[in-house]
Amino acid sequence: MGLVWFILIGLIAGWLAGQITRGSGFGL
């Protein structure tokens, strides 16, 4: 359960970072 949440939070954080940087950072 904990590992699943860790992965979900990581994906969400990465997606938000991509939105904030407008493609100059991480993007999926």
Short mmCIF file of C-alpha atoms in Angstrom, two decimals:
data_model
loop_
_atom_site.label_atom_id
_atom_site.label_comp_id
_atom_site.label_asym_id
_atom_site.label_seq_id
_atom_site.Cartn_x
_atom_site.Cartn_y
_atom_site.Cartn_z
CA MET A 1 0.00 0.00 0.00
CA GLY A 2 2.76 2.42 0.98
CA LEU A 3 4.74 1.71 -2.19
CA VAL A 4 1.69 2.37 -4.36
CA TRP A 5 1.10 5.74 -2.68
CA PHE A 6 4.80 6.59 -3.07
CA ILE A 7 4.59 5.94 -6.82
CA LEU A 8 1.34 7.87 -7.22
CA ILE A 9 2.70 10.88 -5.33
CA GLY A 10 5.90 10.75 -7.39
CA LEU A 11 3.96 10.74 -10.67
CA ILE A 12 1.70 13.59 -9.55
CA ALA A 13 4.67 15.64 -8.33
CA GLY A 14 6.50 15.07 -11.62
CA TRP A 15 3.43 16.05 -13.63
CA LEU A 16 2.94 19.22 -11.61
CA ALA A 17 6.61 20.10 -12.06
CA GLY A 18 6.19 19.67 -15.83
CA GLN A 19 3.15 21.95 -15.83
CA ILE A 20 4.94 24.63 -13.81
CA THR A 21 8.09 24.58 -15.93
CA ARG A 22 6.05 24.40 -19.15
CA GLY A 23 8.07 21.58 -20.65
CA SER A 24 11.50 22.87 -19.64
CA GLY A 25 11.70 20.15 -16.98
CA PHE A 26 9.98 16.79 -16.56
CA GLY A 27 7.14 15.90 -18.87
CA LEU A 28 5.00 12.88 -19.59
#
